[in-house]
Tab-separated table of C-alpha atoms in Angstrom:
chain	number	residue	atom	x	y	z
A	1	MET	CA	-12.859	11.690	11.608
A	2	ALA	CA	-12.285	8.532	13.637
A	3	ARG	CA	-9.614	6.430	15.285
A	4	ILE	CA	-10.194	2.898	13.944
A	5	GLU	CA	-9.371	-0.075	16.145
A	6	LEU	CA	-9.480	-3.701	14.955
A	7	THR	CA	-9.647	-6.237	17.787
A	8	GLN	CA	-9.121	-9.942	16.981
A	9	LEU	CA	-10.818	-9.264	13.637
A	10	ALA	CA	-11.194	-12.207	11.245
A	11	HIS	CA	-13.605	-13.097	8.463
A	12	SER	CA	-14.602	-16.159	6.473
A	13	TYR	CA	-17.104	-16.404	3.642
A	14	LEU	CA	-17.887	-19.955	4.781
A	15	ALA	CA	-20.758	-20.558	7.190
A	16	GLN	CA	-18.669	-22.768	9.469
A	17	PRO	CA	-14.938	-22.152	9.029
A	18	LYS	CA	-12.805	-24.896	10.579
A	19	THR	CA	-9.172	-24.083	9.757
A	20	GLU	CA	-7.178	-20.897	9.296
A	21	GLU	CA	-7.199	-21.490	5.539
A	22	ASP	CA	-10.988	-21.035	5.557
A	23	TYR	CA	-10.544	-17.358	6.481
A	24	ALA	CA	-10.282	-14.652	3.808
A	25	LEU	CA	-8.972	-12.349	6.535
A	26	LYS	CA	-6.792	-13.888	9.238
A	27	ARG	CA	-6.931	-12.486	12.769
A	28	ALA	CA	-5.844	-8.842	12.929
A	29	ASP	CA	-5.233	-6.447	15.833
A	30	HIS	CA	-4.423	-2.904	14.764
A	31	VAL	CA	-5.080	0.716	15.644
A	32	TRP	CA	-5.284	3.314	12.874
A	33	ARG	CA	-5.007	6.853	14.135
A	34	ASP	CA	-7.532	9.624	13.593
A	35	GLY	CA	-6.613	11.715	10.557
A	36	GLY	CA	-4.161	9.179	9.091
A	37	ALA	CA	-3.800	8.339	5.406
A	38	TYR	CA	-3.557	4.549	5.065
A	39	ALA	CA	-3.101	2.323	2.024
A	40	LEU	CA	-4.044	-1.365	1.980
A	41	LEU	CA	-1.507	-2.869	-0.427
A	42	GLY	CA	-1.200	-6.388	-1.778
A	43	PRO	CA	-1.887	-8.631	-4.775
A	44	SER	CA	-5.365	-9.465	-6.027
A	45	GLY	CA	-7.226	-11.779	-3.659
A	46	CYS	CA	-5.083	-10.981	-0.612
A	47	GLY	CA	-7.992	-9.697	1.509
A	48	LYS	CA	-7.737	-5.923	0.976
A	49	THR	CA	-11.333	-5.377	-0.130
A	50	THR	CA	-12.616	-7.794	2.530
A	51	LEU	CA	-10.919	-5.704	5.219
A	52	LEU	CA	-12.225	-2.469	3.688
A	53	ASN	CA	-15.786	-3.819	3.576
A	54	LEU	CA	-15.535	-4.934	7.204
A	55	ILE	CA	-14.507	-1.423	8.219
A	56	SER	CA	-17.312	0.138	6.176
A	57	GLY	CA	-20.008	-2.236	7.450
A	58	LEU	CA	-20.776	-3.878	4.122
A	59	LEU	CA	-19.619	-7.118	5.794
A	60	THR	CA	-20.085	-8.303	9.376
A	61	PRO	CA	-16.949	-10.066	10.681
A	62	THR	CA	-16.974	-13.728	11.602
A	63	GLU	CA	-14.889	-12.909	14.660
A	64	GLY	CA	-13.668	-9.860	16.546
A	65	LYS	CA	-14.678	-6.231	16.897
A	66	ILE	CA	-14.305	-2.886	15.119
A	67	LEU	CA	-14.236	0.293	17.193
A	68	PHE	CA	-14.518	3.902	16.016
A	69	ASP	CA	-13.158	6.262	18.689
A	70	GLY	CA	-13.712	3.521	21.269
A	71	GLN	CA	-17.321	2.805	20.242
A	72	ASP	CA	-18.127	-0.749	19.114
A	73	VAL	CA	-19.547	-0.442	15.577
A	74	THR	CA	-19.203	-4.139	14.642
A	75	SER	CA	-22.924	-4.692	14.071
A	76	MET	CA	-23.704	-1.215	12.731
A	77	THR	CA	-24.653	-0.455	9.118
A	78	PRO	CA	-22.461	1.794	6.907
A	79	GLU	CA	-24.969	4.617	7.459
A	80	GLN	CA	-24.776	4.236	11.230
A	81	ARG	CA	-20.981	4.204	11.071
A	82	ASN	CA	-21.065	7.448	9.061
A	83	ILE	CA	-18.663	6.127	6.418
A	84	ALA	CA	-18.110	7.435	2.884
A	85	GLN	CA	-16.863	4.925	0.307
A	86	VAL	CA	-15.530	5.441	-3.226
A	87	PHE	CA	-15.529	2.365	-5.451
A	88	GLN	CA	-13.393	1.182	-8.376
A	89	PHE	CA	-16.012	2.264	-10.903
A	90	PRO	CA	-17.740	5.668	-10.644
A	91	VAL	CA	-20.994	5.666	-8.658
A	92	ILE	CA	-22.805	8.716	-10.011
A	93	TYR	CA	-26.116	9.741	-11.541
A	94	ASP	CA	-25.548	10.288	-15.272
A	95	THR	CA	-28.717	12.335	-15.750
A	96	MET	CA	-27.815	14.788	-12.984
A	97	THR	CA	-25.468	17.726	-13.300
A	98	VAL	CA	-22.083	17.597	-11.610
A	99	TYR	CA	-23.414	20.062	-9.014
A	100	ASP	CA	-26.426	17.887	-8.175
A	101	ASN	CA	-24.250	14.753	-7.951
A	102	LEU	CA	-21.988	16.436	-5.414
A	103	ALA	CA	-24.933	17.914	-3.531
A	104	PHE	CA	-26.892	14.644	-3.352
A	105	PRO	CA	-25.272	13.174	-0.175
A	106	LEU	CA	-25.831	16.480	1.644
A	107	ARG	CA	-29.438	16.891	0.503
A	108	ASN	CA	-30.164	13.369	1.744
A	109	ARG	CA	-29.086	14.555	5.192
A	110	LYS	CA	-31.196	17.747	5.031
A	111	VAL	CA	-28.187	20.074	5.035
A	112	PRO	CA	-29.259	23.696	4.376
A	113	GLU	CA	-28.894	24.770	0.735
A	114	THR	CA	-26.582	27.636	1.648
A	115	ARG	CA	-24.158	25.187	3.282
A	116	ILE	CA	-24.552	22.764	0.353
A	117	LYS	CA	-23.603	25.501	-2.097
A	118	GLU	CA	-20.498	26.361	-0.066
A	119	ARG	CA	-19.399	22.759	0.339
A	120	VAL	CA	-19.995	21.783	-3.309
A	121	ALA	CA	-18.011	24.803	-4.479
A	122	GLU	CA	-15.176	23.878	-2.117
A	123	VAL	CA	-15.015	20.223	-3.246
A	124	ALA	CA	-15.386	21.130	-6.930
A	125	ASP	CA	-12.430	23.496	-6.589
A	126	MET	CA	-10.365	20.747	-4.886
A	127	LEU	CA	-11.019	18.320	-7.757
A	128	GLU	CA	-10.952	20.871	-10.580
A	129	LEU	CA	-14.631	20.337	-11.443
A	130	THR	CA	-15.770	23.959	-11.101
A	131	ARG	CA	-16.114	24.534	-14.851
A	132	ASP	CA	-18.251	21.400	-15.197
A	133	LEU	CA	-20.723	22.033	-12.354
A	134	GLY	CA	-23.562	22.862	-14.755
A	135	ARG	CA	-22.929	19.927	-17.121
A	136	ARG	CA	-24.678	16.572	-16.971
A	137	ALA	CA	-22.369	13.782	-15.855
A	138	ARG	CA	-23.326	11.590	-18.820
A	139	GLY	CA	-21.189	13.551	-21.304
A	140	LEU	CA	-18.005	13.686	-19.232
A	141	ALA	CA	-14.840	11.609	-19.672
A	142	ALA	CA	-14.052	8.660	-17.379
A	143	ASP	CA	-11.572	10.600	-15.256
A	144	ALA	CA	-14.074	13.406	-14.636
A	145	LYS	CA	-16.736	10.866	-13.624
A	146	GLN	CA	-14.340	9.294	-11.147
A	147	ARG	CA	-13.524	12.736	-9.753
A	148	ILE	CA	-17.265	13.263	-9.226
A	149	SER	CA	-17.451	9.918	-7.425
A	150	MET	CA	-14.503	10.919	-5.248
A	151	GLY	CA	-16.138	14.283	-4.631
A	152	ARG	CA	-19.318	12.589	-3.395
A	153	GLY	CA	-17.164	10.854	-0.803
A	154	LEU	CA	-15.346	14.038	0.182
A	155	VAL	CA	-18.304	16.428	0.262
A	156	ARG	CA	-19.477	15.370	3.731
A	157	SER	CA	-17.258	16.932	6.363
A	158	ASP	CA	-18.754	14.914	9.236
A	159	VAL	CA	-17.811	11.359	8.148
A	160	ALA	CA	-15.809	9.030	10.408
A	161	ALA	CA	-13.587	7.919	7.500
A	162	ILE	CA	-13.437	7.901	3.704
A	163	LEU	CA	-12.651	4.539	2.103
A	164	PHE	CA	-11.308	4.194	-1.457
A	165	ASP	CA	-11.467	0.805	-3.208
A	166	GLU	CA	-8.966	1.018	-6.116
A	167	PRO	CA	-10.570	4.270	-7.375
A	168	LEU	CA	-7.980	4.964	-10.092
A	169	THR	CA	-7.960	1.570	-11.844
A	170	THR	CA	-9.879	2.833	-14.885
A	171	ILE	CA	-8.064	6.172	-15.103
A	172	ASP	CA	-5.449	7.055	-17.730
A	173	PRO	CA	-1.919	6.662	-16.232
A	174	ASN	CA	-1.088	10.336	-16.776
A	175	LEU	CA	-4.183	11.377	-14.822
A	176	LYS	CA	-3.574	8.883	-12.019
A	177	TRP	CA	-0.585	10.858	-10.831
A	178	LEU	CA	-2.578	14.101	-10.820
A	179	LEU	CA	-5.459	12.595	-8.846
A	180	ARG	CA	-3.118	10.947	-6.325
A	181	ARG	CA	-1.410	14.287	-5.818
A	182	LYS	CA	-4.786	15.975	-5.395
A	183	LEU	CA	-5.875	13.423	-2.764
A	184	LYS	CA	-2.586	13.911	-0.936
A	185	GLN	CA	-3.137	17.674	-0.888
A	186	ILE	CA	-6.713	17.230	0.368
A	187	HIS	CA	-5.512	14.971	3.180
A	188	GLU	CA	-2.756	17.368	4.220
A	189	ARG	CA	-5.224	20.258	4.265
A	190	TYR	CA	-8.190	18.648	6.025
A	191	LYS	CA	-6.561	15.771	8.004
A	192	LEU	CA	-9.241	13.296	6.955
A	193	THR	CA	-9.032	9.628	7.930
A	194	LEU	CA	-8.461	8.000	4.525
A	195	VAL	CA	-8.107	4.290	3.733
A	196	TYR	CA	-7.058	3.516	0.164
A	197	VAL	CA	-7.023	0.007	-1.361
A	198	THR	CA	-4.616	-0.707	-4.212
A	199	HIS	CA	-2.407	-3.439	-5.680
A	200	ASP	CA	-0.073	-0.774	-7.122
A	201	GLN	CA	2.876	-0.024	-4.843
A	202	ASN	CA	3.486	3.355	-6.519
A	203	GLU	CA	-0.054	4.450	-5.660
A	204	ALA	CA	0.289	3.229	-2.080
A	205	LEU	CA	3.724	4.709	-1.405
A	206	THR	CA	2.945	8.120	-2.926
A	207	PHE	CA	-0.528	8.492	-1.393
A	208	ALA	CA	-0.238	7.116	2.132
A	209	ASP	CA	1.862	8.043	5.135
A	210	THR	CA	1.255	4.519	6.486
A	211	VAL	CA	0.990	1.384	4.320
A	212	VAL	CA	-0.627	-1.900	5.353
A	213	VAL	CA	0.902	-4.766	3.331
A	214	MET	CA	-1.266	-7.877	3.016
A	215	ASN	CA	-0.921	-11.321	1.490
A	216	GLU	CA	-3.130	-14.415	1.644
A	217	GLY	CA	-5.510	-12.753	4.088
A	218	ARG	CA	-2.811	-11.751	6.560
A	219	VAL	CA	-1.494	-8.316	7.495
A	220	LEU	CA	2.283	-8.741	7.233
A	221	GLN	CA	3.494	-5.242	8.080
A	222	ILE	CA	2.197	-1.755	8.812
A	223	GLY	CA	4.737	1.006	8.356
A	224	THR	CA	5.895	4.096	6.543
A	225	PRO	CA	7.154	3.717	2.970
A	226	GLN	CA	10.708	4.104	4.280
A	227	GLU	CA	10.241	1.362	6.905
A	228	LEU	CA	8.797	-1.037	4.324
A	229	PHE	CA	11.699	-0.384	1.985
A	230	GLU	CA	14.576	-0.437	4.457
A	231	ALA	CA	13.393	-3.070	6.949
A	232	PRO	CA	10.667	-5.320	5.504
A	233	ARG	CA	9.483	-7.587	8.317
A	234	HIS	CA	8.590	-10.445	5.973
A	235	THR	CA	10.246	-11.672	2.780
A	236	PHE	CA	6.982	-11.085	0.890
A	237	VAL	CA	7.097	-7.394	1.854
A	238	GLY	CA	10.699	-7.156	0.645
A	239	TYR	CA	9.765	-8.853	-2.611
A	240	PHE	CA	6.574	-6.833	-3.161
A	241	ILE	CA	8.000	-3.388	-2.313
A	242	GLY	CA	10.600	-2.076	-4.732
A	243	SER	CA	11.199	-2.246	-8.458
A	244	PRO	CA	12.635	-4.809	-8.599
A	245	GLY	CA	12.104	-6.178	-5.115
A	246	MET	CA	14.678	-7.305	-2.598
A	247	ASN	CA	17.116	-10.086	-3.516
A	248	PHE	CA	16.815	-13.156	-1.273
A	249	MET	CA	19.326	-15.975	-0.916
A	250	ALA	CA	19.262	-19.037	1.343
A	251	CYS	CA	22.202	-19.009	3.743
A	252	ALA	CA	23.836	-20.671	6.734
A	253	LEU	CA	25.227	-18.794	9.735
A	254	GLU	CA	28.900	-19.060	10.696
A	255	GLY	CA	30.194	-16.745	13.393
A	256	GLU	CA	29.216	-13.175	12.443
A	257	GLU	CA	28.759	-14.117	8.800
A	258	ALA	CA	26.200	-15.624	6.439
A	259	ARG	CA	27.459	-18.288	4.051
A	260	VAL	CA	25.907	-18.365	0.569
A	261	ASP	CA	27.080	-20.946	-1.952
A	262	GLY	CA	30.494	-21.137	-0.318
A	263	ARG	CA	30.902	-17.332	-0.087
A	264	THR	CA	30.812	-15.354	3.169
A	265	ILE	CA	28.798	-12.154	3.664
A	266	THR	CA	29.386	-10.120	6.828
A	267	LEU	CA	26.273	-9.405	8.899
A	268	PRO	CA	25.636	-6.448	11.244
A	269	ALA	CA	27.154	-7.049	14.675
A	270	GLY	CA	25.141	-9.414	16.862
A	271	LEU	CA	22.603	-10.325	14.158
A	272	ALA	CA	23.870	-13.872	13.619
A	273	ASP	CA	23.519	-14.642	17.350
A	274	LYS	CA	19.927	-13.396	17.297
A	275	GLY	CA	19.280	-15.580	14.261
A	276	ARG	CA	20.719	-18.675	15.930
A	277	ALA	CA	18.665	-18.009	19.059
A	278	ARG	CA	15.546	-17.850	16.932
A	279	GLY	CA	16.337	-20.798	14.654
A	280	GLY	CA	14.697	-21.805	11.377
A	281	ASP	CA	15.576	-21.634	7.691
A	282	PHE	CA	17.722	-18.569	7.050
A	283	LYS	CA	17.835	-16.138	4.138
A	284	ILE	CA	19.605	-12.849	3.620
A	285	GLY	CA	17.880	-9.946	1.887
A	286	LEU	CA	19.733	-7.360	-0.192
A	287	ARG	CA	18.144	-4.327	-1.863
A	288	PRO	CA	19.378	-3.772	-5.477
A	289	GLU	CA	19.840	-0.077	-4.620
A	290	PHE	CA	22.302	-0.859	-1.814
A	291	LEU	CA	24.650	-3.078	-3.865
A	292	ARG	CA	27.594	-2.098	-6.041
A	293	ILE	CA	29.371	-3.852	-8.916
A	294	ALA	CA	33.173	-3.629	-8.753
A	295	GLY	CA	35.789	-4.700	-11.261
A	296	GLU	CA	38.298	-5.685	-8.596
A	297	ASN	CA	38.205	-7.674	-5.387
A	298	GLY	CA	38.259	-5.732	-2.148
A	299	GLU	CA	36.861	-5.533	1.365
A	300	SER	CA	33.253	-6.806	1.658
A	301	THR	CA	33.146	-8.090	-1.928
A	302	ILE	CA	32.261	-11.497	-3.338
A	303	PRO	CA	32.888	-12.795	-6.869
A	304	VAL	CA	29.858	-13.012	-9.161
A	305	ARG	CA	29.199	-13.558	-12.857
A	306	VAL	CA	27.418	-10.848	-14.856
A	307	VAL	CA	24.722	-12.465	-17.016
A	308	GLY	CA	22.838	-9.420	-18.263
A	309	VAL	CA	22.643	-5.624	-18.292
A	310	GLU	CA	19.396	-3.749	-18.939
A	311	ASN	CA	19.455	-0.019	-19.660
A	312	LEU	CA	16.380	1.561	-18.065
A	313	GLY	CA	17.009	5.210	-18.852
A	314	ASN	CA	18.379	6.864	-15.726
A	315	TYR	CA	19.953	3.651	-14.384
A	316	GLN	CA	21.131	0.190	-15.443
A	317	MET	CA	19.879	-3.071	-14.006
A	318	VAL	CA	22.677	-5.605	-13.769
A	319	LYS	CA	21.832	-9.287	-13.332
A	320	ALA	CA	24.586	-11.260	-11.629
A	321	ARG	CA	24.822	-14.929	-10.672
A	322	LEU	CA	26.057	-16.237	-7.353
A	323	GLY	CA	25.790	-20.002	-7.555
A	324	GLU	CA	22.128	-20.762	-8.273
A	325	ALA	CA	20.915	-17.297	-7.215
A	326	THR	CA	20.323	-14.367	-9.589
A	327	ILE	CA	20.972	-10.968	-8.002
A	328	ASN	CA	19.638	-7.650	-9.313
A	329	VAL	CA	21.940	-4.654	-8.867
A	330	LYS	CA	20.988	-1.052	-9.671
A	331	VAL	CA	23.924	0.943	-11.046
A	332	PRO	CA	24.064	4.531	-12.345
A	333	GLU	CA	23.457	5.275	-16.000
A	334	GLY	CA	26.716	5.133	-17.951
A	335	ALA	CA	28.652	3.322	-15.210
A	336	GLU	CA	31.089	0.721	-16.533
A	337	VAL	CA	29.976	-2.870	-15.935
A	338	PRO	CA	32.443	-5.761	-16.338
A	339	ALA	CA	31.586	-8.047	-19.245
A	340	GLU	CA	31.434	-11.259	-17.237
A	341	GLU	CA	33.549	-11.737	-14.105
A	342	ALA	CA	32.910	-9.086	-11.456
A	343	PHE	CA	32.740	-8.506	-7.715
A	344	LEU	CA	29.687	-7.565	-5.710
A	345	ALA	CA	30.304	-5.018	-2.931
A	346	ILE	CA	28.002	-5.474	0.068
A	347	SER	CA	27.931	-3.167	3.107
A	348	PRO	CA	27.065	-5.162	6.254
A	349	GLU	CA	24.622	-2.481	7.494
A	350	ASN	CA	22.477	-3.060	4.402
A	351	VAL	CA	22.137	-6.834	4.886
A	352	ARG	CA	18.849	-8.128	6.344
A	353	LEU	CA	18.535	-11.585	7.898
A	354	TYR	CA	15.315	-13.647	7.811
A	355	ALA	CA	14.370	-16.774	9.733
A	356	ASP	CA	11.406	-18.736	8.346
A	357	GLU	CA	10.588	-15.711	6.139
A	358	GLU	CA	10.416	-13.230	9.050
A	359	LEU	CA	12.929	-10.475	9.808
A	360	VAL	CA	15.500	-11.055	12.544
A	361	SER	CA	15.957	-7.674	14.226
């Protein structure tokens, strides 16, 4: 497995890009550790697959370098980089048996048949394909075919990295969870370098120990699921991570407080000074999970108007209005919610401040 280093990496599909907007991938400098499980997360068209194809060698970058364990592989082919890639739709041979599909990458590299037999059996057991080894792939269900495709990527133990491009898109939702869990187990057991592209935050946060959040060709934040949730470095990350995402409200700074529609919200000590030193248009970010609806006024509360309550099974989603802003608040199932006039309790340590969309920290 490899340590992957991106140095001033950028890519445009235009022959002569002139402005930053001409780049599908804006300049990136990152180091991904050997044996890490990474997810590239973002909406469709944000540059995830472009970045994946640059790492694999299917694309040559317009600018910058890619290094595997310190070696410059920028101009190398996928074969020379020793990469395995699993695509959105299964890449298998329908007329071959499951065994022969899994064995094919090893036979191409002249691996001895005894070793092939051992490795195929091992991968088939990982992906619960053992009973199907003698069957032709043509007659199998879609999820089994995708497991074969994943197995073809996993069967080689000598690859630098294994790249997954939305491999569970066509899989039944109930099976997605099982396959994600299986991949997680495989990573924990073998410490493979895995890079997984998805637009689904649940897939990214449950599969990866490090998530790369992208939007409009730019890497906005790389962090653990907890870091992305608790301290999103960009408002897009706060909005994109969470269900629902973070609440954002434009504010002004006064002393140690943020002022929103005539109401004051206390900030963590020293944060307002850092915001003023930085300057820009300010917003505060509040996670729905860290807010509380109260029936009475008290310390660190502001008056709001309840405009809707949605029962979502094990919790309720309360929608409250503060001036022009709508705020989502997660409250426990069965908790009493005032009919209209209420108070929103906000703990200062849970308030995030943003200047020109970027976290003030």
